[in-house]
Short mmCIF file of C-alpha atoms in Angstrom, two decimals:
data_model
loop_
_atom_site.label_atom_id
_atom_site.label_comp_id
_atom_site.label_asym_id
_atom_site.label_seq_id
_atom_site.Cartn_x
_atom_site.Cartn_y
_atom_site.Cartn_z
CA UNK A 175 -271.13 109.46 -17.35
CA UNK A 176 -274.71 109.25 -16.03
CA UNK A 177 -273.63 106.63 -13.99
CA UNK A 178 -270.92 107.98 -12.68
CA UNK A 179 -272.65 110.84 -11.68
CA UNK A 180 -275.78 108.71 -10.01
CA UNK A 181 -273.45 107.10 -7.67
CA UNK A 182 -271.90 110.20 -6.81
CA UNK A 183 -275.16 111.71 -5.67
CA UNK A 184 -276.44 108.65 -3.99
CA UNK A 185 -273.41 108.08 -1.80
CA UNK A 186 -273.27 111.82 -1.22
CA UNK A 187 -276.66 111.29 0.53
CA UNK A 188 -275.58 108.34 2.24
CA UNK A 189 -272.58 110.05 3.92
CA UNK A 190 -274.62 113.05 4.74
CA UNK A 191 -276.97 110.86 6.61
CA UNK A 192 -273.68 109.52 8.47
CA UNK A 193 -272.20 112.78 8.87
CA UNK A 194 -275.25 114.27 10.63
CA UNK A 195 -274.59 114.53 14.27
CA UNK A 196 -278.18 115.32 15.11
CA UNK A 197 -279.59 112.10 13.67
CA UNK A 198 -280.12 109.95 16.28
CA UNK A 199 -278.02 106.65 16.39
CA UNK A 200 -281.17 104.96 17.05
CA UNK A 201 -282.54 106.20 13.71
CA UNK A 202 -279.37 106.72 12.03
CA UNK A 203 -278.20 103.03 12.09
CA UNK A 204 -281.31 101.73 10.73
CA UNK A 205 -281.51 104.28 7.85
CA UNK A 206 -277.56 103.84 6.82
CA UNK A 207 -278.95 99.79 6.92
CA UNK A 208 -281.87 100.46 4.56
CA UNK A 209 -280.81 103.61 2.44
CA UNK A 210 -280.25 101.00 -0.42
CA UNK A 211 -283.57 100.25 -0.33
CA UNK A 212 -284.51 104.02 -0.77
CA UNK A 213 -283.41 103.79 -4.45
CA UNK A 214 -286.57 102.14 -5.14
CA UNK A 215 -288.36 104.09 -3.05
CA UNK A 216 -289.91 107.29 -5.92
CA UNK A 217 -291.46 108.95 -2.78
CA UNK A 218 -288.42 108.68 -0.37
CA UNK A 219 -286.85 111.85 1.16
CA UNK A 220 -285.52 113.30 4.25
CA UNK A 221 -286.50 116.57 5.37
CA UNK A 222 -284.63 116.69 9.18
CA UNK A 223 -281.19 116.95 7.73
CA UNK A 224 -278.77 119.72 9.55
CA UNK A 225 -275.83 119.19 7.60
CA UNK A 226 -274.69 121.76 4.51
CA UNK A 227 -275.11 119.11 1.65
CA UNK A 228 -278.42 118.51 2.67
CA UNK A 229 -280.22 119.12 -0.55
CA UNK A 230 -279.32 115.54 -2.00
CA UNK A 231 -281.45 113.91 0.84
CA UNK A 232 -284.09 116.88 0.15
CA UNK A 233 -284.41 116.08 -3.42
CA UNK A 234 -283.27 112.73 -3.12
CA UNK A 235 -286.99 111.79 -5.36
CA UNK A 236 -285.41 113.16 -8.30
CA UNK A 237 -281.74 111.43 -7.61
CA UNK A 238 -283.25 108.17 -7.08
CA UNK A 239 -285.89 108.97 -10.49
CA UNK A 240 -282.25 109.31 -12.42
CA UNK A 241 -281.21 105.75 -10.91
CA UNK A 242 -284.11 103.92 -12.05
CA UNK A 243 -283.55 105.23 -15.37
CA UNK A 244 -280.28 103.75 -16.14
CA UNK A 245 -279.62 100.27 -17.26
CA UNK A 246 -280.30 97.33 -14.60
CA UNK A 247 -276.56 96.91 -14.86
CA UNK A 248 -275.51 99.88 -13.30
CA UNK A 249 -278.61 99.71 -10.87
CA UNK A 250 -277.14 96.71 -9.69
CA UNK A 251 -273.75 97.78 -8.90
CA UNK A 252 -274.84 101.44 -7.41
CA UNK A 253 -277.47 99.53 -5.30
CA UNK A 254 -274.96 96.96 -3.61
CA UNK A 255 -272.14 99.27 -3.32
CA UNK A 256 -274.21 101.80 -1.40
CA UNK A 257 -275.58 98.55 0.92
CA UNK A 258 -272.38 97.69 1.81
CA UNK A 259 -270.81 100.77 2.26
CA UNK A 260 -274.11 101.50 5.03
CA UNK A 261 -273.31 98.50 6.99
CA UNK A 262 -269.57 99.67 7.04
CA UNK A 263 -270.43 103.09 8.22
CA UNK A 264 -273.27 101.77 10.50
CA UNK A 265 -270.72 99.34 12.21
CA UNK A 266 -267.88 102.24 12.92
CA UNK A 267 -270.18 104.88 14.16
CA UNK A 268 -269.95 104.16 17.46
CA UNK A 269 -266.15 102.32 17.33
CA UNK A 270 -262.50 103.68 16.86
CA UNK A 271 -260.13 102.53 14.69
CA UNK A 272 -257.91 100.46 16.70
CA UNK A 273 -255.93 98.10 14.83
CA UNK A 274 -254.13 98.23 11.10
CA UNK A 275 -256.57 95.90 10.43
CA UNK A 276 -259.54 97.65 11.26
CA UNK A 277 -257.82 100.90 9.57
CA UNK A 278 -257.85 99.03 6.45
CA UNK A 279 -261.56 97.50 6.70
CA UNK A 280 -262.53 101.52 7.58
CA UNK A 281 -261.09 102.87 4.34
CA UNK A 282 -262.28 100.05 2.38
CA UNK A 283 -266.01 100.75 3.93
CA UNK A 284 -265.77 104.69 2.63
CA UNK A 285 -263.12 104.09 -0.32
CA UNK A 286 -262.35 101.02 -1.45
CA UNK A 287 -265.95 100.19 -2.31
CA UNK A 288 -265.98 103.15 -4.33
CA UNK A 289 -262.89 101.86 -6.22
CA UNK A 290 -264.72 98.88 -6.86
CA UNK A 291 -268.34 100.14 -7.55
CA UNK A 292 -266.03 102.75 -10.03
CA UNK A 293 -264.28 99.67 -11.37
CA UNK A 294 -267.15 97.67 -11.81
CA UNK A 295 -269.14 100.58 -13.88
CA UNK A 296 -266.30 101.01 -16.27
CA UNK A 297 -266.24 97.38 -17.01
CA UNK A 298 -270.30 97.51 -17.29
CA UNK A 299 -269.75 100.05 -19.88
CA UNK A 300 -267.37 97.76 -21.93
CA UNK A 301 -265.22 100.83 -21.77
CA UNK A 302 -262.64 98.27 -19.88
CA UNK A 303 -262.00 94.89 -19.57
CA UNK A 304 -264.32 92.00 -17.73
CA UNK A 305 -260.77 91.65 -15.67
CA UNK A 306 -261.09 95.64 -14.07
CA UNK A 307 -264.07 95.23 -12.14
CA UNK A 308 -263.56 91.15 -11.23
CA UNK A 309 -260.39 92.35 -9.75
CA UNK A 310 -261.49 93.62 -6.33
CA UNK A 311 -258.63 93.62 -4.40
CA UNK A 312 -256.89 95.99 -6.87
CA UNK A 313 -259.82 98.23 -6.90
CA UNK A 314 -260.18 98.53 -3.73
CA UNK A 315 -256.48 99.49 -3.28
CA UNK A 316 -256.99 102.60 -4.94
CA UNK A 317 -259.33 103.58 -2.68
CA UNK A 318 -257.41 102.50 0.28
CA UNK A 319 -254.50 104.92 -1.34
CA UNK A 320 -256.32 107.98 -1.48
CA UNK A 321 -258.16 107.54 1.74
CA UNK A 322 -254.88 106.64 3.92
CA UNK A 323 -253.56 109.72 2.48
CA UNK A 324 -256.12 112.15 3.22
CA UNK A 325 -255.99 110.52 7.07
CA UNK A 326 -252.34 111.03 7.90
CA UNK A 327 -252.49 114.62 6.50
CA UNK A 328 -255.53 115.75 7.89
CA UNK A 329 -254.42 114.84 11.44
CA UNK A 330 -254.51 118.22 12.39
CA UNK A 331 -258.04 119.15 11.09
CA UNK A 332 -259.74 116.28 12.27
CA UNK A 333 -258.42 116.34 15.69
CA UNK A 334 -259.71 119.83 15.81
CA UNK A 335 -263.19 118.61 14.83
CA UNK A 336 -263.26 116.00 17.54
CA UNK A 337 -262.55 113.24 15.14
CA UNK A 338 -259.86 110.41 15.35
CA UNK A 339 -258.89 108.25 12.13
CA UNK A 340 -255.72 106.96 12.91
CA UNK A 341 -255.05 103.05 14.28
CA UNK A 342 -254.77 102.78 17.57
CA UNK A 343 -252.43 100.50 17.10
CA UNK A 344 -249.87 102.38 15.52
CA UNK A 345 -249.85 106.06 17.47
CA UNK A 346 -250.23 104.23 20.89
CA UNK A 347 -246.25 103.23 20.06
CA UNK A 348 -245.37 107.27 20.41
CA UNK A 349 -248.04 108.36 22.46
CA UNK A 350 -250.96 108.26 25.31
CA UNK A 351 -253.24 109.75 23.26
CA UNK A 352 -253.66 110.76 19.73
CA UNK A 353 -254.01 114.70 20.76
CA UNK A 354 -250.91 114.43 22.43
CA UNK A 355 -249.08 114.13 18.94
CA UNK A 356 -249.44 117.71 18.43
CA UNK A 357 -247.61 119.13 21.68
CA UNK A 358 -244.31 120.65 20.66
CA UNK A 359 -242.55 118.31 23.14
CA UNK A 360 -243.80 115.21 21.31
CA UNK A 361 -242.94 116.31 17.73
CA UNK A 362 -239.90 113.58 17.33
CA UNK A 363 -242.51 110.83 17.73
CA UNK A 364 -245.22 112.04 15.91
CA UNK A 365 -243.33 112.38 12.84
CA UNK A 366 -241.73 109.15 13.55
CA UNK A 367 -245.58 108.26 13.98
CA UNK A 368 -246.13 109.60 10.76
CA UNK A 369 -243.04 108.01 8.86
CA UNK A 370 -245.23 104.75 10.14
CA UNK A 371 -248.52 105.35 8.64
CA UNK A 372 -247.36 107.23 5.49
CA UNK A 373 -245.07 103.64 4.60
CA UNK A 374 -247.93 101.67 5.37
CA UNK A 375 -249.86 103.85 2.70
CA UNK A 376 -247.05 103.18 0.20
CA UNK A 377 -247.58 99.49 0.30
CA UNK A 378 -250.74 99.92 -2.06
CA UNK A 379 -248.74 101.72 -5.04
CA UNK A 380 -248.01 98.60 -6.67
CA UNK A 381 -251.54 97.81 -6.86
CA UNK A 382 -252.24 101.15 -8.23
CA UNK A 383 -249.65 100.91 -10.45
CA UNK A 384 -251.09 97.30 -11.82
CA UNK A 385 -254.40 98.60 -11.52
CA UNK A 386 -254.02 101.73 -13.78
CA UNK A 387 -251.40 99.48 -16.37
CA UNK A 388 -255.01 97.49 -17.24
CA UNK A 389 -257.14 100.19 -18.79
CA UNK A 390 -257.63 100.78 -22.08
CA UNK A 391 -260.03 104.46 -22.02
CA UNK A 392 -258.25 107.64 -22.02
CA UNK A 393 -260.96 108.83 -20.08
CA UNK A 394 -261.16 106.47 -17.93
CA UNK A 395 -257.28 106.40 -16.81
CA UNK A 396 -257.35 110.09 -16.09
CA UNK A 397 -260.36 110.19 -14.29
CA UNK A 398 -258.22 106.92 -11.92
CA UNK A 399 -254.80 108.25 -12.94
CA UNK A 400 -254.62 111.76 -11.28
CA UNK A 401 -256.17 111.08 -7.70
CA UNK A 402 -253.16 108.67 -7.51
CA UNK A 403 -250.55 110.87 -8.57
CA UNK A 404 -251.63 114.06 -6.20
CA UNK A 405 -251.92 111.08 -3.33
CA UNK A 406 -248.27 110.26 -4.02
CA UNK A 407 -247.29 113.90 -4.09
CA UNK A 408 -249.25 115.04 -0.64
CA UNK A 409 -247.29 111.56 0.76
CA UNK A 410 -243.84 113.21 -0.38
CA UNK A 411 -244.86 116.41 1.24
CA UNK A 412 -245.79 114.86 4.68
CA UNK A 413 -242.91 112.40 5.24
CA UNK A 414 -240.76 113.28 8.18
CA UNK A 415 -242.42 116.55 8.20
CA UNK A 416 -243.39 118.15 11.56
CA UNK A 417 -245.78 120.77 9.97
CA UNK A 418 -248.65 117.95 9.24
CA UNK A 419 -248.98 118.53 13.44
CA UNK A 420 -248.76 122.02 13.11
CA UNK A 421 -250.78 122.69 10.10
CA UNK A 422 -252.40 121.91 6.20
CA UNK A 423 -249.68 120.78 4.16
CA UNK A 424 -250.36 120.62 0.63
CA UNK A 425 -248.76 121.00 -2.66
CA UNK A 426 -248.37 123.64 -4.50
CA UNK A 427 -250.76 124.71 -7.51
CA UNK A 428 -248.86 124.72 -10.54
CA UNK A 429 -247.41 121.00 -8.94
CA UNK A 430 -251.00 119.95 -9.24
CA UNK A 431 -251.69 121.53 -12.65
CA UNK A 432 -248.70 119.66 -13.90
CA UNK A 433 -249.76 116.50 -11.93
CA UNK A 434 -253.07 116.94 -14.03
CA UNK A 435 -251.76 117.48 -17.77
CA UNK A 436 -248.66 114.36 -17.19
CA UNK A 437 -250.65 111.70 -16.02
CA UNK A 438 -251.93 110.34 -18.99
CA UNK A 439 -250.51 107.21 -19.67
CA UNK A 440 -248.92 104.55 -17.43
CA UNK A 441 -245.13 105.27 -18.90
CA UNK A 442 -245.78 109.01 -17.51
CA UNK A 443 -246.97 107.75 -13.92
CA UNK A 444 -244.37 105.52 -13.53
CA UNK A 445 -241.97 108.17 -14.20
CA UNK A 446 -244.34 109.94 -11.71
CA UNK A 447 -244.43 107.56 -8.92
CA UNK A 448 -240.37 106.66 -9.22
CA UNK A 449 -240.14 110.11 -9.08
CA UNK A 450 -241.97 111.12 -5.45
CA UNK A 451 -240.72 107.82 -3.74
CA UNK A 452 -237.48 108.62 -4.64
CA UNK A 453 -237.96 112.06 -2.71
CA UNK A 454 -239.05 110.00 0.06
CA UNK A 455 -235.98 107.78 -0.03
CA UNK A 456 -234.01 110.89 0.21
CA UNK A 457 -235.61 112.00 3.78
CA UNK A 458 -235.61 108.79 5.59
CA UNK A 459 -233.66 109.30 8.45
CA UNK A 460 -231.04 106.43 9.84
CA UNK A 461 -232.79 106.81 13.23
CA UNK A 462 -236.54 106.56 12.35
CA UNK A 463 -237.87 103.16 13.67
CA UNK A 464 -239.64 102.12 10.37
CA UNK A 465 -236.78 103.52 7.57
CA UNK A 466 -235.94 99.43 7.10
CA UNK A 467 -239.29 98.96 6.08
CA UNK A 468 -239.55 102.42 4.10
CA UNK A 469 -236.69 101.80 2.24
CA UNK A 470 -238.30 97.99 1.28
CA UNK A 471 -241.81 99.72 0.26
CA UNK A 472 -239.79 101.55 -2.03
CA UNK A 473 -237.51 99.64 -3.76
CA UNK A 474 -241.06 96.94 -4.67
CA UNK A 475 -241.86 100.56 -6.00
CA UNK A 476 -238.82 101.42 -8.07
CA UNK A 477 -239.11 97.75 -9.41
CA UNK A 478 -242.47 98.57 -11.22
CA UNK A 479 -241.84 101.78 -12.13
CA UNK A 480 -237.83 102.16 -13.29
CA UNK A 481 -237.75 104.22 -16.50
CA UNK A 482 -237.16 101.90 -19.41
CA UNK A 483 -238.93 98.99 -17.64
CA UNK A 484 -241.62 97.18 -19.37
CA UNK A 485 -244.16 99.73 -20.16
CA UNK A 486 -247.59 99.69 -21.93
CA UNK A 487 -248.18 101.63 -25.31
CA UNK A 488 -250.66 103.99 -25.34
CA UNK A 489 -252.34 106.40 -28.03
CA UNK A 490 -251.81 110.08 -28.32
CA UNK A 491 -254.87 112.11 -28.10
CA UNK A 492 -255.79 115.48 -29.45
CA UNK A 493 -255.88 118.62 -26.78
CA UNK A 494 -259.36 119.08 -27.02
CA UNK A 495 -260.13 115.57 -25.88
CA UNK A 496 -257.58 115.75 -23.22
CA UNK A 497 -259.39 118.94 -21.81
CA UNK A 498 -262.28 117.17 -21.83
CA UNK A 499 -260.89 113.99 -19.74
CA UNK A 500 -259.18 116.44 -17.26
CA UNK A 501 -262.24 118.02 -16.57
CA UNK A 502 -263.74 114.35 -15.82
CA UNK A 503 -260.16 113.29 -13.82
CA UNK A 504 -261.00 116.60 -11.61
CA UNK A 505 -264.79 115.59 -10.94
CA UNK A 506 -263.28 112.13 -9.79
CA UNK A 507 -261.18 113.75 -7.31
CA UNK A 508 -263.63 115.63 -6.26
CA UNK A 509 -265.83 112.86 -5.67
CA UNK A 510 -262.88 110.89 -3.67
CA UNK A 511 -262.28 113.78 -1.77
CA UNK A 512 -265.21 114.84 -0.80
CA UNK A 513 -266.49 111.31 0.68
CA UNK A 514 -263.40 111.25 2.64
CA UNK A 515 -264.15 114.80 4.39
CA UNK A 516 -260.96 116.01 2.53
CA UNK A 517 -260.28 119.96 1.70
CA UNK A 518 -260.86 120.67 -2.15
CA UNK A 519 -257.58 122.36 -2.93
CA UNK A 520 -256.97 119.68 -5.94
CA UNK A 521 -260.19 120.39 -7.49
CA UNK A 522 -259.47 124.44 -6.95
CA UNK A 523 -256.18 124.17 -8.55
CA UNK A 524 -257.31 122.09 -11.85
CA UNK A 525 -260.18 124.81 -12.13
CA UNK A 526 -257.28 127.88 -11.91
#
């Protein structure tokens, strides 16, 4: 838990630092370089900061006094996550994201080093498995899920806000520009634009799906369970749906409370998963340029996750203890969310 909540607060000053607009690239680079190195530092703070979470680099003497006081192994794995994830955000400051490539090395930078700094902290613990934070390439799928979803439906909100997340590559198919998704006249494209990107996002499920069949902690699989779940809802909401350029779409609260108390073991979401890509399936229309591929994401889908398929026995645990892992599933969201610039509506509706 301590851990958990260390690397919170230390990449929560990292991305404030990169989220500051009135830093200075010439300072800023060098600072998202070294803020690793701050860790060590007990006198290290930054008092220049604009931006509304501000405080963590205020007080960040007292984060980084927390740090040094847990074991060396979660030192180690907080302190080279939050290296590598400055380089990453160091090298796209001043680039877009052109290709599907690049898309994928961008959410890796911001999520899927999270997944595996998270991964790598539960198997520290001896919570999990060696196998759960070896496995990178899992790990970081999870992040890559949640991220590409909070991309594709924040279109609207981040073009508002000046800022552009989505591959080049992909929207330059339907369009001049990215902006130009959003004029009425365009809508056919951008949703087959849309269609594109949210199939490409599908592709990690199985991954998640593996990744979440591995672990062993209640605690822990809620806290990795229930980001993935809401991700595969908000996808179901925004395929082939023109509001995501008109728009927030987002499920409904009682769909996320329910979300939050079903996820709890890998039978429930599979059932989950099958469930939302089969909504999917439903809305793929014959004309949309990428329904071949679509309809091939999801049937590697329905593979895994058929009801009666090979499934992994789990415990039953008392309410009380449940409560207690939702709370921690929420703060995980949270967490995901909030490094990804996403709106907290999850969080709200597991505190309601």
């Amino acid at each position: 838990r301590h851990a958990v909540c260390i690397f919170y607060l230390v990449l929560r000053a990292l991305d404030t630092i990169e989220d500051d607009m009135s830093i200075s690239l010439d300072v800023k680079v060098p600072m998202l370089h070294e803020f690793h190195s701050y860790l060590y530092q007990p006198e290290w703070k930054y008092m220049e900061s604009k931006e509304k979470d501000r405080q963590v680099l205020e007080d960040f003497p007292t984060i980084s006094m927390e740090f040094r006081n847990l074991s060396k192994v979660y030192q180690e794995v907080i302190s080279d996550i939050c290296h590598k994830m400055g380089v990453g955000m160091a090298e796209f400051l001043e680039k877009k994201v052109d290709s599907q490539h690049e898309w994928d090395k961008y959410c890796h930078y911001v999520a899927g080093l999270v997944g595996i700094g998270l991964s790598r902290l539960f198997s520290a613990s001896e919570l999990e498995d060696p196998i759960v934070g070896q496995d990178t390439e899992l790990a970081n799928s999870m992040g890559l899920f949640l991220q590409k979803t909070n991309i594709i439906r924040d279109y609207l909100e981040d073009q508002l806000e000046g800022r552009e997340f989505w591959p080049r590559e992909v929207w330059s198919r339907y369009a001049k520009k990215l902006s130009d998704l959003a004029k009425p006249e365009n809508i056919d494209m951008a949703v087959q634009c849309l269609n594109e990107l949210i199939t490409n996002a599908l592709h990690h499920v199985p991954d998640v799906l593996t990744y979440l069949s591995r672990l062993k902690n209640q605690s822990v699989f809620n806290f990795c369970a229930i980001p993935q779940v809401m991700a595969i809802a908000t996808l179901a909401a925004c395929y082939n749906n023109k509001q995501v350029f008109r728009g927030v779409v987002k499920i409904r609260k009682g769909q996320a409370v329910t979300l939050m108390m079903d996820a709890t073991n890998i039978q429930a979401v599979k059932a989950i998963m099958y469930q939302y890509v089969e909504e999917i399936y439903q809305k793929i229309p014959s004309t949309d340029p990428s329904s071949n591929k679509t309809q091939q994401v999801i049937a590697s889908i329905r593979a895994m996750s058929l009801p009666g398929g090979p499934m992994v026995s789990r415990h039953h645990y008392s309410p009380i203890y449940l409560s207690c892992a939702m709370l921690l599933a929420a703060l995980s969201w949270q967490y995901l969310s909030t490094i990804s610039k996403a709106t907290e509506e999850y969080v709200q509706a597991g505190e309601n």
